[in-house]
mmCIF file with all atom_site columns, C-alpha atoms and ligand atoms in Angstrom:
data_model
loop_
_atom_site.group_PDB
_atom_site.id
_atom_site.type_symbol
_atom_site.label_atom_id
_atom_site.label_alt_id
_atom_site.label_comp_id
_atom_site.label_asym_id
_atom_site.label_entity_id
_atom_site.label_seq_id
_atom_site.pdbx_PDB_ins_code
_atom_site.Cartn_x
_atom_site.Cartn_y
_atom_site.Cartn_z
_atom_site.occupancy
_atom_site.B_iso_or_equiv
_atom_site.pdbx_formal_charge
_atom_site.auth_seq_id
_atom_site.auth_comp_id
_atom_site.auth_asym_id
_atom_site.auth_atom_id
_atom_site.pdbx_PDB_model_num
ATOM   1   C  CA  . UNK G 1 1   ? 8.431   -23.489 17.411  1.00 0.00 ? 1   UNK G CA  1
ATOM   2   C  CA  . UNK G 1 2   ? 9.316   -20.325 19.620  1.00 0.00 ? 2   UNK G CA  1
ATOM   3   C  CA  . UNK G 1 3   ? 7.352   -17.451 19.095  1.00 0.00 ? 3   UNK G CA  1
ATOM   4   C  CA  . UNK G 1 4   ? 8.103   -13.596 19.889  1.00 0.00 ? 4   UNK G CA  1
ATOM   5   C  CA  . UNK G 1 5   ? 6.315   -11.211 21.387  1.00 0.00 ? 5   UNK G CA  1
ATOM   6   C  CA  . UNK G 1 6   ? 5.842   -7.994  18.990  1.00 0.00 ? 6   UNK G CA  1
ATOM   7   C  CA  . UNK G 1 7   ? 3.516   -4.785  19.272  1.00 0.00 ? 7   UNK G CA  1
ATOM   8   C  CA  . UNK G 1 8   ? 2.453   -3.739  15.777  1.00 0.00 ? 8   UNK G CA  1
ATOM   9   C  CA  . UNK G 1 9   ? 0.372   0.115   15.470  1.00 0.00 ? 9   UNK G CA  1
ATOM   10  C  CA  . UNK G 1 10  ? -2.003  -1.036  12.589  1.00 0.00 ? 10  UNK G CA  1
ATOM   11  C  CA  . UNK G 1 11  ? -3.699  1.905   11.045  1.00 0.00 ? 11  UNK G CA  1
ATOM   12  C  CA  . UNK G 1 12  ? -3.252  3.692   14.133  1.00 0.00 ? 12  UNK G CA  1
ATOM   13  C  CA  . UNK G 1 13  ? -4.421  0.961   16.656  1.00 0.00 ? 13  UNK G CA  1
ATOM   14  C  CA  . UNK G 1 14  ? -2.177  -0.949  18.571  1.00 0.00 ? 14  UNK G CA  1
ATOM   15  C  CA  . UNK G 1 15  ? -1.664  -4.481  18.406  1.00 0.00 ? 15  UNK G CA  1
ATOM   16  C  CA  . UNK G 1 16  ? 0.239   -7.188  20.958  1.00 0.00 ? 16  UNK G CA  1
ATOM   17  C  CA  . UNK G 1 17  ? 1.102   -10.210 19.026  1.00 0.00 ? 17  UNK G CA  1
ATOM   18  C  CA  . UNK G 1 18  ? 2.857   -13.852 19.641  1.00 0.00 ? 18  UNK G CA  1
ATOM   19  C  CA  . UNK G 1 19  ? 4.050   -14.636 15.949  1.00 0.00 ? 19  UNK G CA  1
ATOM   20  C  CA  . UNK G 1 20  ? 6.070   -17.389 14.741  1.00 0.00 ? 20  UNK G CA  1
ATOM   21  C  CA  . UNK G 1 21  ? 10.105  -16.975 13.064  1.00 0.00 ? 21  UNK G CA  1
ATOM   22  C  CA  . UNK G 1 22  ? 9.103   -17.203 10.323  1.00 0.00 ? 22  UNK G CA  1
ATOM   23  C  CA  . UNK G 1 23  ? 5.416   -15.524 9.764   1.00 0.00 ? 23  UNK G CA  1
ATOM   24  C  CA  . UNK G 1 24  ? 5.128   -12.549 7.321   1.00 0.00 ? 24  UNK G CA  1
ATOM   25  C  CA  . UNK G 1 25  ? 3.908   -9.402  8.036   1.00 0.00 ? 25  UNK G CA  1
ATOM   26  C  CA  . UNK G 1 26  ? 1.396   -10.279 5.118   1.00 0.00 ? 26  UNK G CA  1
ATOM   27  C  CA  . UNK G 1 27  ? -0.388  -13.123 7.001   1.00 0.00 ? 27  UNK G CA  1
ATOM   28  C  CA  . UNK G 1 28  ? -0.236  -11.023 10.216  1.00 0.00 ? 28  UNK G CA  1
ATOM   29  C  CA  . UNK G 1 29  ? -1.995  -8.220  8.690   1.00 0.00 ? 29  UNK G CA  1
ATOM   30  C  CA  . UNK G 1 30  ? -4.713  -11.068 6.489   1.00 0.00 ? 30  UNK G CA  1
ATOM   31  C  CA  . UNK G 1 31  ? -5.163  -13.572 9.107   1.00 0.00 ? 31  UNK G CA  1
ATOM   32  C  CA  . UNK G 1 32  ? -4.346  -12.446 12.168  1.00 0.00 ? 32  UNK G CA  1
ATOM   33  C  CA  . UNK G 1 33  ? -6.008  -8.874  11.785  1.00 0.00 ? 33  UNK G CA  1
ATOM   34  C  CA  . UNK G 1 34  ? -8.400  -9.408  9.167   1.00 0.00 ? 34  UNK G CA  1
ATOM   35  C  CA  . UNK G 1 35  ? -7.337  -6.823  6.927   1.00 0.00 ? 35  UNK G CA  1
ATOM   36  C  CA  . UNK G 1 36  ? -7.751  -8.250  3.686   1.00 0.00 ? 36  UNK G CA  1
ATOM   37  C  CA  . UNK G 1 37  ? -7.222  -5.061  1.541   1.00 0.00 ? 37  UNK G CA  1
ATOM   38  C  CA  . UNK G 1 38  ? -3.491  -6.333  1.254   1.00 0.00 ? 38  UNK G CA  1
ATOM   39  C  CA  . UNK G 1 39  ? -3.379  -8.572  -0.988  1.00 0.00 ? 39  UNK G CA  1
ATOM   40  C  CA  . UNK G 1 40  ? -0.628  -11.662 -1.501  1.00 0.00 ? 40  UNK G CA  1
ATOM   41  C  CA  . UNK G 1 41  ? 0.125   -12.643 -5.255  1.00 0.00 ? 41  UNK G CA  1
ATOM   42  C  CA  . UNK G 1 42  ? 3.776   -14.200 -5.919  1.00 0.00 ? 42  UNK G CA  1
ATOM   43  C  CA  . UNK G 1 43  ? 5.048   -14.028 -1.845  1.00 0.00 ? 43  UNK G CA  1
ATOM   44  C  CA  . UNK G 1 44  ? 8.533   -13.037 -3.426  1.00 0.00 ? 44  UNK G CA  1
ATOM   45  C  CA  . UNK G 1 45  ? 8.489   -9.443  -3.183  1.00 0.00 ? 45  UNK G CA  1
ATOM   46  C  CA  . UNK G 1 46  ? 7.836   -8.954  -6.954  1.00 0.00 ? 46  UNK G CA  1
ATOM   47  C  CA  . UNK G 1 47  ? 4.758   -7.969  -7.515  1.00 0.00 ? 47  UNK G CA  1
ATOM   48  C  CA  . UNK G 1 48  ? 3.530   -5.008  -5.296  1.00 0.00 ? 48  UNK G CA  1
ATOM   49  C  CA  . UNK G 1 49  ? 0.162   -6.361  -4.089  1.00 0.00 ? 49  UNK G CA  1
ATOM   50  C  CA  . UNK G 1 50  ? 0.897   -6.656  -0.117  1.00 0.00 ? 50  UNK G CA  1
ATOM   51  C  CA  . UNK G 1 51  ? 2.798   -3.328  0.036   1.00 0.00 ? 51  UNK G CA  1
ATOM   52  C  CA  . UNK G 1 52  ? 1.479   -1.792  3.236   1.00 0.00 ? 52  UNK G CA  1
ATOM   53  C  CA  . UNK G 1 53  ? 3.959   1.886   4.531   1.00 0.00 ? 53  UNK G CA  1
ATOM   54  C  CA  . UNK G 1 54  ? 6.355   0.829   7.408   1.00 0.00 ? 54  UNK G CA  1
ATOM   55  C  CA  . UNK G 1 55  ? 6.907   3.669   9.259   1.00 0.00 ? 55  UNK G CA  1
ATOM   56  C  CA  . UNK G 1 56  ? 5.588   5.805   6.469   1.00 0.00 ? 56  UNK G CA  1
ATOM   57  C  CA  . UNK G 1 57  ? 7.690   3.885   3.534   1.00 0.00 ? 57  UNK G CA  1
ATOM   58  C  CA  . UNK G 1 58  ? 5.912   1.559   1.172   1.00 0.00 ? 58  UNK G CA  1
ATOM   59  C  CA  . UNK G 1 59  ? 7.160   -1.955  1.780   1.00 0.00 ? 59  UNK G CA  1
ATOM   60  C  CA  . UNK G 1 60  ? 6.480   -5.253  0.346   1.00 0.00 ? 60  UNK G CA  1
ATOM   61  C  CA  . UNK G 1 61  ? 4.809   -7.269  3.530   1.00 0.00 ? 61  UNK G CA  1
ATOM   62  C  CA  . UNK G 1 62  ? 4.880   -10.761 2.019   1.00 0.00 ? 62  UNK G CA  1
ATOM   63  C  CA  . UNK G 1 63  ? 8.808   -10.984 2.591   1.00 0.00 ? 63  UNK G CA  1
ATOM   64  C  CA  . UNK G 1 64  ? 9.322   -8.680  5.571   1.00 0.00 ? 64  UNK G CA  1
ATOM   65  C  CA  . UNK G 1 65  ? 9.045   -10.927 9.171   1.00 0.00 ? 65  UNK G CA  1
ATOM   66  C  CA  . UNK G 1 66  ? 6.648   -9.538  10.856  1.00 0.00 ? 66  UNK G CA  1
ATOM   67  C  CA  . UNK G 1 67  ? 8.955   -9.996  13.796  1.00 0.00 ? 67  UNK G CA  1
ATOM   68  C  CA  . UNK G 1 68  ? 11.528  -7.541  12.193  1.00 0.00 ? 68  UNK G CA  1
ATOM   69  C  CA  . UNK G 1 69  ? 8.384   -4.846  11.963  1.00 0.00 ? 69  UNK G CA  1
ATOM   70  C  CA  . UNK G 1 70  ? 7.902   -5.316  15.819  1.00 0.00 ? 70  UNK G CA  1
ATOM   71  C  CA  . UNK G 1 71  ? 7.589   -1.560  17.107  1.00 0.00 ? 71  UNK G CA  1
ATOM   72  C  CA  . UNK G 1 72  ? 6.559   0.062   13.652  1.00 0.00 ? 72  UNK G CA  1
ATOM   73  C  CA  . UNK G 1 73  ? 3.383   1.920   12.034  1.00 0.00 ? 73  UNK G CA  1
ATOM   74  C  CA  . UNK G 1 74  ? 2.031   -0.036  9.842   1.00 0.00 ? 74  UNK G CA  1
ATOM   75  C  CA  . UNK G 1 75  ? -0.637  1.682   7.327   1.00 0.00 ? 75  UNK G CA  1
ATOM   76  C  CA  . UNK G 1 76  ? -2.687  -0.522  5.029   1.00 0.00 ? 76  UNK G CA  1
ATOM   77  C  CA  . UNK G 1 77  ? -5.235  0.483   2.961   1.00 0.00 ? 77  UNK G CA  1
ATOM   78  C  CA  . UNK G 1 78  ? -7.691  0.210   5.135   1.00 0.00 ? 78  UNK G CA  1
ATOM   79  C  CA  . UNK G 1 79  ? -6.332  2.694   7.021   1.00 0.00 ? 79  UNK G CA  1
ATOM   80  C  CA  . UNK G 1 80  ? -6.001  5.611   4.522   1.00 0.00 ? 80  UNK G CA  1
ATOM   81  C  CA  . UNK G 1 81  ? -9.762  6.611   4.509   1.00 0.00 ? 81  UNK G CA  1
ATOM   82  C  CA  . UNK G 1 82  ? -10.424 9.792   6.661   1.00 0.00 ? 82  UNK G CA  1
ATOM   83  C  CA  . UNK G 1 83  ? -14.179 9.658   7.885   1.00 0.00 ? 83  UNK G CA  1
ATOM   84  C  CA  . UNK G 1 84  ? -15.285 7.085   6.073   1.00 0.00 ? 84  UNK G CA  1
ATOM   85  C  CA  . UNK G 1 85  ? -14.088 9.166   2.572   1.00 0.00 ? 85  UNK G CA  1
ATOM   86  C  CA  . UNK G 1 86  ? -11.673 7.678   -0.135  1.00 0.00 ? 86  UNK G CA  1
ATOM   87  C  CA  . UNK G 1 87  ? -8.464  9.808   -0.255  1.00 0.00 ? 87  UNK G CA  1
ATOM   88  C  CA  . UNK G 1 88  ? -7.866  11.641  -3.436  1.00 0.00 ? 88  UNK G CA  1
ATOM   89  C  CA  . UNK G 1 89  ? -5.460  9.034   -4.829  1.00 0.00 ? 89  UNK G CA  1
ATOM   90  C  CA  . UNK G 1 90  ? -8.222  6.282   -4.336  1.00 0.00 ? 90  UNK G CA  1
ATOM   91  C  CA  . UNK G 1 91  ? -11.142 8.365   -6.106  1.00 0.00 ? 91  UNK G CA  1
ATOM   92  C  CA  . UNK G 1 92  ? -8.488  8.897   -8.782  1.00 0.00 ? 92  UNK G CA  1
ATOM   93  C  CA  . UNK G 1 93  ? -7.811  5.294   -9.523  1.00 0.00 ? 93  UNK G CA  1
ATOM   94  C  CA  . UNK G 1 94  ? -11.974 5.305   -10.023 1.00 0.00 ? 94  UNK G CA  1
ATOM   95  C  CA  . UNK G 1 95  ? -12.584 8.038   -11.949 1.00 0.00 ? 95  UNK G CA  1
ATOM   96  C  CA  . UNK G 1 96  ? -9.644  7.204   -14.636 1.00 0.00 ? 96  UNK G CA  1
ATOM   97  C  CA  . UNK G 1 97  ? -10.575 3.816   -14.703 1.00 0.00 ? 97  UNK G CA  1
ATOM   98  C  CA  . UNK G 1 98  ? -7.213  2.609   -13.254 1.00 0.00 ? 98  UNK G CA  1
ATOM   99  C  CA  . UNK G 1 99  ? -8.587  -0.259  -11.776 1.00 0.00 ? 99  UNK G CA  1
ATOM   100 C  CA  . UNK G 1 100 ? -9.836  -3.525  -13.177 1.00 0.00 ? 100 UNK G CA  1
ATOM   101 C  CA  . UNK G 1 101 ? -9.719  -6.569  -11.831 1.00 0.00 ? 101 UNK G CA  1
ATOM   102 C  CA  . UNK G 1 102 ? -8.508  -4.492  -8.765  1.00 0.00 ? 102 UNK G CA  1
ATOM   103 C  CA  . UNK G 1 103 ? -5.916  -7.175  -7.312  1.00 0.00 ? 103 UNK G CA  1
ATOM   104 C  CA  . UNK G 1 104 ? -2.622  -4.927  -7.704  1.00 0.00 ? 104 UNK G CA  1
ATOM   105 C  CA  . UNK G 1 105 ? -5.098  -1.978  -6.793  1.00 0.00 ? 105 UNK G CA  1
ATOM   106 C  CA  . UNK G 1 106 ? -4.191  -1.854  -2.608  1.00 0.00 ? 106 UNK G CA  1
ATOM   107 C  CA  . UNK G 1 107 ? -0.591  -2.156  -3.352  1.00 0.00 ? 107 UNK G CA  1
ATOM   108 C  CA  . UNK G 1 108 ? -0.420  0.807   -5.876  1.00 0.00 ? 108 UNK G CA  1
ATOM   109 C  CA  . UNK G 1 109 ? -2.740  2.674   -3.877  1.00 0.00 ? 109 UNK G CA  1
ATOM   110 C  CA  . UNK G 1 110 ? -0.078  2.774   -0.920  1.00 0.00 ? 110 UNK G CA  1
ATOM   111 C  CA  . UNK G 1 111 ? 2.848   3.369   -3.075  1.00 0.00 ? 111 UNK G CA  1
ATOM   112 C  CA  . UNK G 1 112 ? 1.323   6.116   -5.302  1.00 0.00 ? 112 UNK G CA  1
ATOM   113 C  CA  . UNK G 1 113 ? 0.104   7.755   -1.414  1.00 0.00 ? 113 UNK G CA  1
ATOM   114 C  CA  . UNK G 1 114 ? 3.763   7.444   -0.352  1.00 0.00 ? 114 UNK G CA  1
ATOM   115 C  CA  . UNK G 1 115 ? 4.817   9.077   -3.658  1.00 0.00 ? 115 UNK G CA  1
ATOM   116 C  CA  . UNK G 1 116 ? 2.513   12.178  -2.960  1.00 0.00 ? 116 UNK G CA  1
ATOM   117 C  CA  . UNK G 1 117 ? 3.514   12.611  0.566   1.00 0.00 ? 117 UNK G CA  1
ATOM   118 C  CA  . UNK G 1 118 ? 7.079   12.859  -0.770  1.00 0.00 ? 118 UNK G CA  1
ATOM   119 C  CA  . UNK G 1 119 ? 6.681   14.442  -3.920  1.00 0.00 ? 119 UNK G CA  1
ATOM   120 C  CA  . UNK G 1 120 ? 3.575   16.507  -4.460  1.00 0.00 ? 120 UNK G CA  1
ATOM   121 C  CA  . UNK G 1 121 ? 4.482   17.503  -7.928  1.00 0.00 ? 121 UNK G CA  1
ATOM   122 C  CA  . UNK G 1 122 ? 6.297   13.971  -9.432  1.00 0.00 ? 122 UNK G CA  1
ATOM   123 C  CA  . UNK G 1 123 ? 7.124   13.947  -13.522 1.00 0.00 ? 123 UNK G CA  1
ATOM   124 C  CA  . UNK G 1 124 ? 5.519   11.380  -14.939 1.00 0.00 ? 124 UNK G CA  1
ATOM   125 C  CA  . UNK G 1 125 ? 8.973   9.757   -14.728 1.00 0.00 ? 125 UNK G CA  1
ATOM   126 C  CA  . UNK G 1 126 ? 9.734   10.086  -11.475 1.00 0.00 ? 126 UNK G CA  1
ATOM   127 C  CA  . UNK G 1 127 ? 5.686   8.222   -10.972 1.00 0.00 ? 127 UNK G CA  1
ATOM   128 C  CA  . UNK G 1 128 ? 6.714   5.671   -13.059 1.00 0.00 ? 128 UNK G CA  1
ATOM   129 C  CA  . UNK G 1 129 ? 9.968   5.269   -11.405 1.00 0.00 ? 129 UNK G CA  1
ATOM   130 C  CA  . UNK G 1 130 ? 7.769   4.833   -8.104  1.00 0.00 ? 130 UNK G CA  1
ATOM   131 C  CA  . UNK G 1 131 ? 5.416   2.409   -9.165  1.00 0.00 ? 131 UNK G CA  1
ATOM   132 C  CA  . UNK G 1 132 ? 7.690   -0.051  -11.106 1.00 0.00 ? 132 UNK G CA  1
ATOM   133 C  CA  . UNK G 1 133 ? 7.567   -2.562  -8.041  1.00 0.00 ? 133 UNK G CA  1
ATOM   134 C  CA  . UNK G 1 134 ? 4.052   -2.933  -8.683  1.00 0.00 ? 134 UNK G CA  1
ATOM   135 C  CA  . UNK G 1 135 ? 2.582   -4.657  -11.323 1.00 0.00 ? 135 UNK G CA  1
ATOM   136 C  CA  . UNK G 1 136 ? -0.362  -4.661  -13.126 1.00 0.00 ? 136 UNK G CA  1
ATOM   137 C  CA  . UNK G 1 137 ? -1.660  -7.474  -15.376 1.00 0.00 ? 137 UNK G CA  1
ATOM   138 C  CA  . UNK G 1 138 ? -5.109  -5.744  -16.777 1.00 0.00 ? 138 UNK G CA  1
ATOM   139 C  CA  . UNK G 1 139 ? -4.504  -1.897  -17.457 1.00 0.00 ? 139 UNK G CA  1
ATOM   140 C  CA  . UNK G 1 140 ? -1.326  -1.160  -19.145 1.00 0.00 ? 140 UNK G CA  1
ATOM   141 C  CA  . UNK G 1 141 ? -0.068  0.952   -16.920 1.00 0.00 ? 141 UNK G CA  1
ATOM   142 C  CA  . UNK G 1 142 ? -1.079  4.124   -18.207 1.00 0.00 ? 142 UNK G CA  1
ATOM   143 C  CA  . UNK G 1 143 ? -4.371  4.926   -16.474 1.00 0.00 ? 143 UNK G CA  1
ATOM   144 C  CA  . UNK G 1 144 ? -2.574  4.808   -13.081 1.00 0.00 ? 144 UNK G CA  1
ATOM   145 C  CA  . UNK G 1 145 ? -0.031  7.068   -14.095 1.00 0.00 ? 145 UNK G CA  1
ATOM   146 C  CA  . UNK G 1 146 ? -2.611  9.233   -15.324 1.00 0.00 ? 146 UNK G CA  1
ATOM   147 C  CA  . UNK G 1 147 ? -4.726  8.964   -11.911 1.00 0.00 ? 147 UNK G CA  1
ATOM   148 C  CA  . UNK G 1 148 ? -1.318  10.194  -9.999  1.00 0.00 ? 148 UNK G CA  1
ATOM   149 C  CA  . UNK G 1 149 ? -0.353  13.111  -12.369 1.00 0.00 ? 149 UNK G CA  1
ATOM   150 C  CA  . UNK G 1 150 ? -4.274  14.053  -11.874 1.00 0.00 ? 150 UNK G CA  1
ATOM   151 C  CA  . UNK G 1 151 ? -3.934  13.865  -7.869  1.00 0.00 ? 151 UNK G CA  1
ATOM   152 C  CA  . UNK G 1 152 ? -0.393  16.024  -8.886  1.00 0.00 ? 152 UNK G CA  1
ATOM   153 C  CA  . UNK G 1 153 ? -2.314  18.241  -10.589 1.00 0.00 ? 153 UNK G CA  1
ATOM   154 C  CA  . UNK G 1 154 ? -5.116  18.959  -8.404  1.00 0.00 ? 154 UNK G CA  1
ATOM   155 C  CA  . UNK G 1 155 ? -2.524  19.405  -4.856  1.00 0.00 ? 155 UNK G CA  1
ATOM   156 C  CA  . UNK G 1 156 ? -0.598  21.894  -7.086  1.00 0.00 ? 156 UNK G CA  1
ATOM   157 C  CA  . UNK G 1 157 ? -3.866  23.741  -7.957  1.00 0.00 ? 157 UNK G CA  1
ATOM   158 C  CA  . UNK G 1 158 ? -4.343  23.621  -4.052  1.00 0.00 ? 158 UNK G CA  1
ATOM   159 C  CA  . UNK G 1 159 ? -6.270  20.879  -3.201  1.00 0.00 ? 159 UNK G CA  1
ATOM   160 C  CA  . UNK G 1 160 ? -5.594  18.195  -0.993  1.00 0.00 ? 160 UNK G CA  1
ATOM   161 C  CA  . UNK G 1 161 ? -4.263  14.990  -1.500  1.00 0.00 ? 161 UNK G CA  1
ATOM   162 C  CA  . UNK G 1 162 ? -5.982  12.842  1.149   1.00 0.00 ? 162 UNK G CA  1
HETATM 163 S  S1  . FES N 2 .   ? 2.826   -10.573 -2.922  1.00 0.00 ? 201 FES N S1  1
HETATM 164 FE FE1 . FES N 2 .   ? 4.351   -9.339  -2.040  1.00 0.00 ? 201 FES N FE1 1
HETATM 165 S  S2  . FES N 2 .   ? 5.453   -8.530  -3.690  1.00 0.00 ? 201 FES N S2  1
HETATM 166 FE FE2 . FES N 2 .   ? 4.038   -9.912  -4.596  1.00 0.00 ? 201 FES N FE2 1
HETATM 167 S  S1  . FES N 2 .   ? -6.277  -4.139  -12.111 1.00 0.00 ? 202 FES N S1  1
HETATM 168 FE FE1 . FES N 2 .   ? -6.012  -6.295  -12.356 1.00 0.00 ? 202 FES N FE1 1
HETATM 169 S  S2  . FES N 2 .   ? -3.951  -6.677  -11.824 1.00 0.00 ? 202 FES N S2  1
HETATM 170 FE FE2 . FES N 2 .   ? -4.132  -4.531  -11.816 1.00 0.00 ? 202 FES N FE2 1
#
């Protein structure tokens, strides 16, 4: 099968790849890379679990081609920490005991950090309306929304989000 040439910038480091027509961006960033924080649950752009920020947008990786991404910034969760510190939103998700079994956890990570860059001070409408492409199976929901409006809370009281 042909492959194509791509350069991917992976959490700020630059990557030349030969990837096959029909390889996800998913597998690139797992297998390829070895950046297992982004995870792959139903591979049909449902769930949330592989979304990694494209160019700064949250995307679902498991259905984009990683040929289609060639040229992009790619951030996955790996890439958020600053210094070896958890950003704001990730020490959120721990100290409100958003995360459980943790699967879903990368994926609403990234979104809820894409949310914040574009809208320090979301409703908790407007952070629900953000997160409904990820999906959670173990904690209802309401603990993450609680961890955003919390990271909200604290960048409107002045201090930083990441
Ligand atoms: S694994 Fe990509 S959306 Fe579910
Ligand atoms: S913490 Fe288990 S799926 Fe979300």
């Amino acid at each position: 099968m042909t492959q194509l040439d791509i350069s991917l910038t992976v959490n700020g480091a630059r990557h030349e790849l030969s990837v096959g027509p029909t390889e996800m961006l998913t597998e690139v960033l797992r297998r390829r890379l070895d950046m297992t924080g982004t995870n792959r649950d139903c591979g049909m752009g449902i769930c949330g679990a592989c979304t990694v920020l494209l160019d700064g947008q949250p995307v679902s990786s498991c259905i984009l081609l990683a040929a289609l991404a060639d040229g992009s910034e790619i951030t996955t969760v790996e890439g958020l920490e600053r210094d070896g510190r958890l950003t704001a939103v990730q020490e959120a998700f721990l100290r409100h005991g958003a995360v459980q079994c943790g699967y879903c956890t990368p994926g609403f990570v990234i979104t809820s950090t894409a949310l914040l860059e574009e809208n320090p001070s979301p409703s908790r409408e407007e952070i629900v309306e953000a997160l409904k492409g990820n999906l959670c199976r173990c904690t209802g929901y309401k603990k993450i929304v609680e961890a955003v409006e919390a990271v909200a809370r604290a960048k409107g009281d002045g201090v930083g989000v990441s």
